[in-house]
Short mmCIF file of C-alpha atoms in Angstrom, two decimals:
data_model
loop_
_atom_site.label_atom_id
_atom_site.label_comp_id
_atom_site.label_asym_id
_atom_site.label_seq_id
_atom_site.Cartn_x
_atom_site.Cartn_y
_atom_site.Cartn_z
CA MET A 17 -8.96 -116.23 79.99
CA PRO A 18 -9.29 -113.53 78.21
CA ARG A 19 -7.79 -109.81 80.81
CA TYR A 20 -12.28 -109.19 81.33
CA GLU A 21 -14.60 -111.44 81.61
CA ARG A 22 -16.80 -109.42 80.23
CA HIS A 23 -15.74 -106.35 77.86
CA LEU A 24 -19.42 -103.76 77.20
CA PHE A 25 -18.74 -101.15 75.18
CA ILE A 26 -21.77 -98.75 74.63
CA CYS A 27 -22.52 -95.87 72.42
CA THR A 28 -21.78 -92.61 73.08
CA ASN A 29 -22.09 -91.29 69.40
CA ARG A 30 -22.80 -87.58 69.25
CA ARG A 31 -24.17 -86.51 65.66
CA GLU A 32 -25.44 -83.04 65.06
CA PRO A 33 -29.05 -82.14 66.22
CA GLY A 34 -31.70 -82.90 63.67
CA ASP A 35 -29.60 -85.41 61.51
CA PRO A 36 -31.70 -88.42 60.57
CA LYS A 37 -30.15 -90.41 61.79
CA GLY A 38 -30.47 -90.11 65.26
CA CYS A 39 -27.01 -90.49 67.70
CA CYS A 40 -27.73 -92.71 70.97
CA ALA A 41 -26.12 -89.95 72.99
CA ALA A 42 -29.57 -88.27 71.86
CA LYS A 43 -31.16 -91.49 73.17
CA GLY A 44 -29.51 -92.32 76.60
CA GLY A 45 -26.37 -93.54 76.02
CA GLU A 46 -24.30 -91.59 78.64
CA GLU A 47 -26.61 -92.51 81.32
CA VAL A 48 -26.91 -96.50 79.46
CA ALA A 49 -23.18 -96.05 80.12
CA GLU A 50 -23.23 -94.81 83.28
CA ALA A 51 -25.91 -97.54 84.42
CA PHE A 52 -23.33 -100.31 83.39
CA LYS A 53 -20.61 -98.71 85.15
CA ALA A 54 -22.11 -97.83 88.46
CA ALA A 55 -24.13 -101.97 88.94
CA LEU A 56 -21.02 -103.13 87.97
CA HIS A 57 -19.37 -101.72 90.67
CA ALA A 58 -21.99 -102.36 93.11
CA ARG A 59 -21.66 -106.38 92.47
CA GLY A 60 -18.09 -106.34 93.10
CA LEU A 61 -18.33 -107.20 89.93
CA LYS A 62 -15.42 -104.13 88.98
CA GLY A 63 -12.10 -105.66 87.65
CA ARG A 64 -13.36 -109.13 86.34
CA MET A 65 -15.98 -107.30 83.90
CA ARG A 66 -15.81 -104.10 83.09
CA ALA A 67 -17.87 -101.34 80.60
CA ASN A 68 -16.52 -98.61 78.11
CA LYS A 69 -18.52 -95.70 76.28
CA ALA A 70 -17.88 -96.28 72.66
CA GLY A 71 -18.15 -93.72 69.28
CA CYS A 72 -20.05 -94.95 66.35
CA LEU A 73 -21.14 -98.67 66.55
CA ASP A 74 -22.95 -98.13 63.41
CA GLN A 75 -26.08 -98.93 64.71
CA CYS A 76 -27.29 -95.64 65.36
CA SER A 77 -31.22 -96.44 63.93
CA HIS A 78 -31.93 -98.84 66.48
CA GLY A 79 -31.46 -96.90 69.87
CA VAL A 80 -28.48 -96.99 71.84
CA ALA A 81 -26.30 -100.02 71.21
CA VAL A 82 -24.39 -102.25 73.24
CA VAL A 83 -21.41 -104.73 72.21
CA VAL A 84 -20.64 -107.46 74.78
CA TYR A 85 -17.18 -108.98 73.60
CA PRO A 86 -15.74 -111.73 74.13
CA GLU A 87 -18.59 -113.29 72.59
CA ALA A 88 -20.21 -110.32 70.28
CA VAL A 89 -23.60 -110.34 71.88
CA TRP A 90 -25.37 -106.74 70.14
CA TYR A 91 -28.06 -105.47 71.51
CA GLY A 92 -30.20 -102.43 70.14
CA GLY A 93 -32.55 -99.76 72.24
CA VAL A 94 -31.35 -100.35 75.35
CA THR A 95 -32.35 -98.34 78.36
CA ALA A 96 -30.95 -97.63 81.69
CA ALA A 97 -33.99 -100.14 82.71
CA ASP A 98 -32.32 -102.98 81.07
CA VAL A 99 -28.87 -103.16 82.25
CA GLU A 100 -29.45 -104.99 85.93
CA GLU A 101 -31.98 -107.49 83.73
CA VAL A 102 -28.55 -107.18 81.27
CA ILE A 103 -25.95 -107.87 84.00
CA GLU A 104 -27.90 -110.53 86.19
CA GLU A 105 -28.94 -112.71 82.91
CA HIS A 106 -26.23 -112.71 80.17
CA LEU A 107 -23.05 -111.28 82.14
CA VAL A 108 -23.30 -113.27 85.42
CA HIS A 109 -24.96 -116.10 84.22
CA GLY A 110 -24.14 -116.44 80.22
CA ARG A 111 -27.75 -116.22 78.33
CA PRO A 112 -27.82 -113.20 76.00
CA VAL A 113 -30.96 -111.27 76.88
CA GLU A 114 -32.94 -112.13 73.60
CA ARG A 115 -35.18 -109.37 73.40
CA LEU A 116 -32.74 -106.55 73.21
CA ARG A 117 -30.49 -108.67 70.64
CA LEU A 118 -29.58 -107.03 67.44
CA PRO A 119 -31.52 -109.79 65.29
CA HIS A 120 -29.13 -108.78 61.59
CA MET A 121 -25.78 -109.03 64.26
CA ARG A 122 -26.31 -112.67 65.46
CA ASP A 123 -24.27 -115.52 64.39
CA MET B 2 -19.14 -115.80 62.72
CA PRO B 3 -19.24 -112.26 64.46
CA ARG B 4 -21.19 -108.88 63.03
CA TYR B 5 -17.59 -108.05 62.06
CA GLU B 6 -14.06 -110.33 62.17
CA ARG B 7 -12.11 -107.78 64.10
CA HIS B 8 -13.16 -104.84 66.62
CA LEU B 9 -10.84 -102.34 67.95
CA PHE B 10 -11.10 -100.15 70.58
CA ILE B 11 -8.72 -97.19 70.73
CA CYS B 12 -8.85 -96.10 73.53
CA THR B 13 -8.94 -91.48 73.62
CA ASN B 14 -9.92 -90.86 77.60
CA ARG B 15 -8.62 -87.91 78.56
CA ARG B 16 -7.87 -86.32 82.15
CA GLU B 17 -7.30 -82.64 83.36
CA PRO B 18 -3.44 -81.68 81.91
CA GLY B 19 -0.95 -82.14 85.62
CA ASP B 20 -3.44 -85.29 86.07
CA PRO B 21 -0.75 -88.57 87.57
CA LYS B 22 -1.82 -91.55 85.49
CA GLY B 23 -1.66 -89.23 82.04
CA CYS B 24 -3.94 -89.84 79.53
CA CYS B 25 -4.34 -92.12 75.80
CA ALA B 26 -5.61 -89.15 74.31
CA ALA B 27 -2.67 -86.11 75.60
CA LYS B 28 -0.65 -89.56 74.11
CA GLY B 29 -1.88 -89.81 70.26
CA GLY B 30 -4.96 -91.40 70.94
CA GLU B 31 -7.25 -89.81 68.80
CA GLU B 32 -4.60 -89.70 65.82
CA VAL B 33 -4.14 -93.45 66.38
CA ALA B 34 -8.38 -93.88 66.15
CA GLU B 35 -8.31 -91.77 62.97
CA ALA B 36 -5.18 -93.41 61.45
CA PHE B 37 -6.68 -97.06 62.30
CA LYS B 38 -10.06 -95.89 60.83
CA ALA B 39 -8.54 -93.98 57.56
CA ALA B 40 -5.89 -97.45 57.23
CA LEU B 41 -9.31 -100.06 57.46
CA HIS B 42 -11.32 -97.91 54.56
CA ALA B 43 -8.57 -97.41 52.14
CA ARG B 44 -7.52 -101.64 52.48
CA GLY B 45 -11.53 -101.99 52.04
CA LEU B 46 -12.06 -103.84 55.05
CA LYS B 47 -14.84 -101.53 56.06
CA GLY B 48 -17.34 -103.97 57.10
CA ARG B 49 -15.73 -106.52 57.84
CA MET B 50 -13.51 -104.47 60.43
CA ARG B 51 -13.93 -102.10 62.39
CA ALA B 52 -12.09 -99.24 65.44
CA ASN B 53 -13.91 -97.21 67.67
CA LYS B 54 -12.75 -95.08 70.38
CA ALA B 55 -13.67 -95.87 73.63
CA GLY B 56 -13.06 -94.47 77.00
CA CYS B 57 -10.53 -95.66 79.45
CA LEU B 58 -9.42 -98.77 79.00
CA ASP B 59 -7.42 -97.97 82.31
CA GLN B 60 -3.97 -98.49 81.11
CA CYS B 61 -3.08 -94.65 81.28
CA SER B 62 0.47 -95.50 82.22
CA HIS B 63 1.42 -97.56 79.53
CA GLY B 64 0.64 -95.10 75.81
CA VAL B 65 -1.95 -95.82 74.06
CA ALA B 66 -4.06 -98.63 74.74
CA VAL B 67 -6.03 -100.92 72.25
CA VAL B 68 -7.89 -103.82 72.23
CA VAL B 69 -8.70 -105.95 69.77
CA TYR B 70 -11.69 -108.10 69.74
CA PRO B 71 -12.98 -111.41 69.48
CA GLU B 72 -9.49 -112.39 70.68
CA ALA B 73 -8.70 -110.11 73.47
CA VAL B 74 -5.27 -108.95 72.55
CA TRP B 75 -4.63 -105.60 74.31
CA TYR B 76 -1.52 -103.41 73.38
CA GLY B 77 0.21 -100.58 74.78
CA GLY B 78 1.93 -97.26 73.66
CA VAL B 79 0.78 -97.60 69.73
CA THR B 80 1.05 -94.72 67.52
CA ALA B 81 0.24 -93.73 64.37
CA ALA B 82 3.31 -95.43 62.77
CA ASP B 83 2.11 -99.22 64.32
CA VAL B 84 -1.34 -98.56 62.58
CA GLU B 85 -0.07 -100.05 59.38
CA GLU B 86 1.75 -103.45 61.15
CA VAL B 87 -1.01 -104.00 63.23
CA ILE B 88 -3.58 -104.53 60.14
CA GLU B 89 -1.00 -106.09 58.13
CA GLU B 90 0.19 -108.62 60.62
CA HIS B 91 -2.83 -109.11 63.59
CA LEU B 92 -5.80 -108.17 62.13
CA VAL B 93 -4.93 -108.80 58.19
CA HIS B 94 -2.82 -112.26 58.93
CA GLY B 95 -3.66 -113.27 62.71
CA ARG B 96 -0.28 -112.56 64.00
CA PRO B 97 -0.34 -110.24 66.77
CA VAL B 98 2.17 -107.83 66.59
CA GLU B 99 4.71 -108.95 69.77
CA ARG B 100 6.18 -106.21 70.59
CA LEU B 101 3.76 -104.21 71.78
CA ARG B 102 1.44 -106.50 74.04
CA LEU B 103 1.11 -105.30 77.48
CA PRO B 104 2.26 -108.95 78.94
CA HIS B 105 -0.37 -108.03 82.35
CA MET B 106 -3.14 -108.50 80.02
CA ARG B 107 -1.54 -111.89 78.19
CA ASP B 108 -3.98 -115.17 78.18
#
């Protein structure tokens, strides 16, 4: 098995205010990343799974982007309110949260 | 196939000066990340492969850490001088660079 059963990367890229692309930092990327870290810790999943902040994942127009490896499932428009569902459904039970997936990033 | 054939995350985490763990920022993480981005672009691999900066990958004592997904190959002590070899051998030809791998992070 890989070192982490699931490894999440949450875009926290920051662009200049007024940039037409927008950025994940302005849409709550930091908050989402901290929520994932706290929730993994609270559930005792630290060590088996890891959440990391990441630079630009090139999905700027779709809200906060998250990619989960090794399965390469991409989410967009993620908010802190989605974190528990992603952990419970996808990370723990292996069922990606379909409503949050980025359709153009599917296999 | 996943959206990216290879997706690299390079630790650029910065700790306070004097922190006993050290950090990848102080060991050249930013330089390594920029070298990967520039080299992927120069080789016309942009779009097929992506290099992203990442927060702490928890390998602080091993020099600059890089993880390559979806295969979950972990490298440590990476320098800008290693970038071409990692791209040519691993990313293009699928042969991980054994001398840079973190032994405790192998499958």
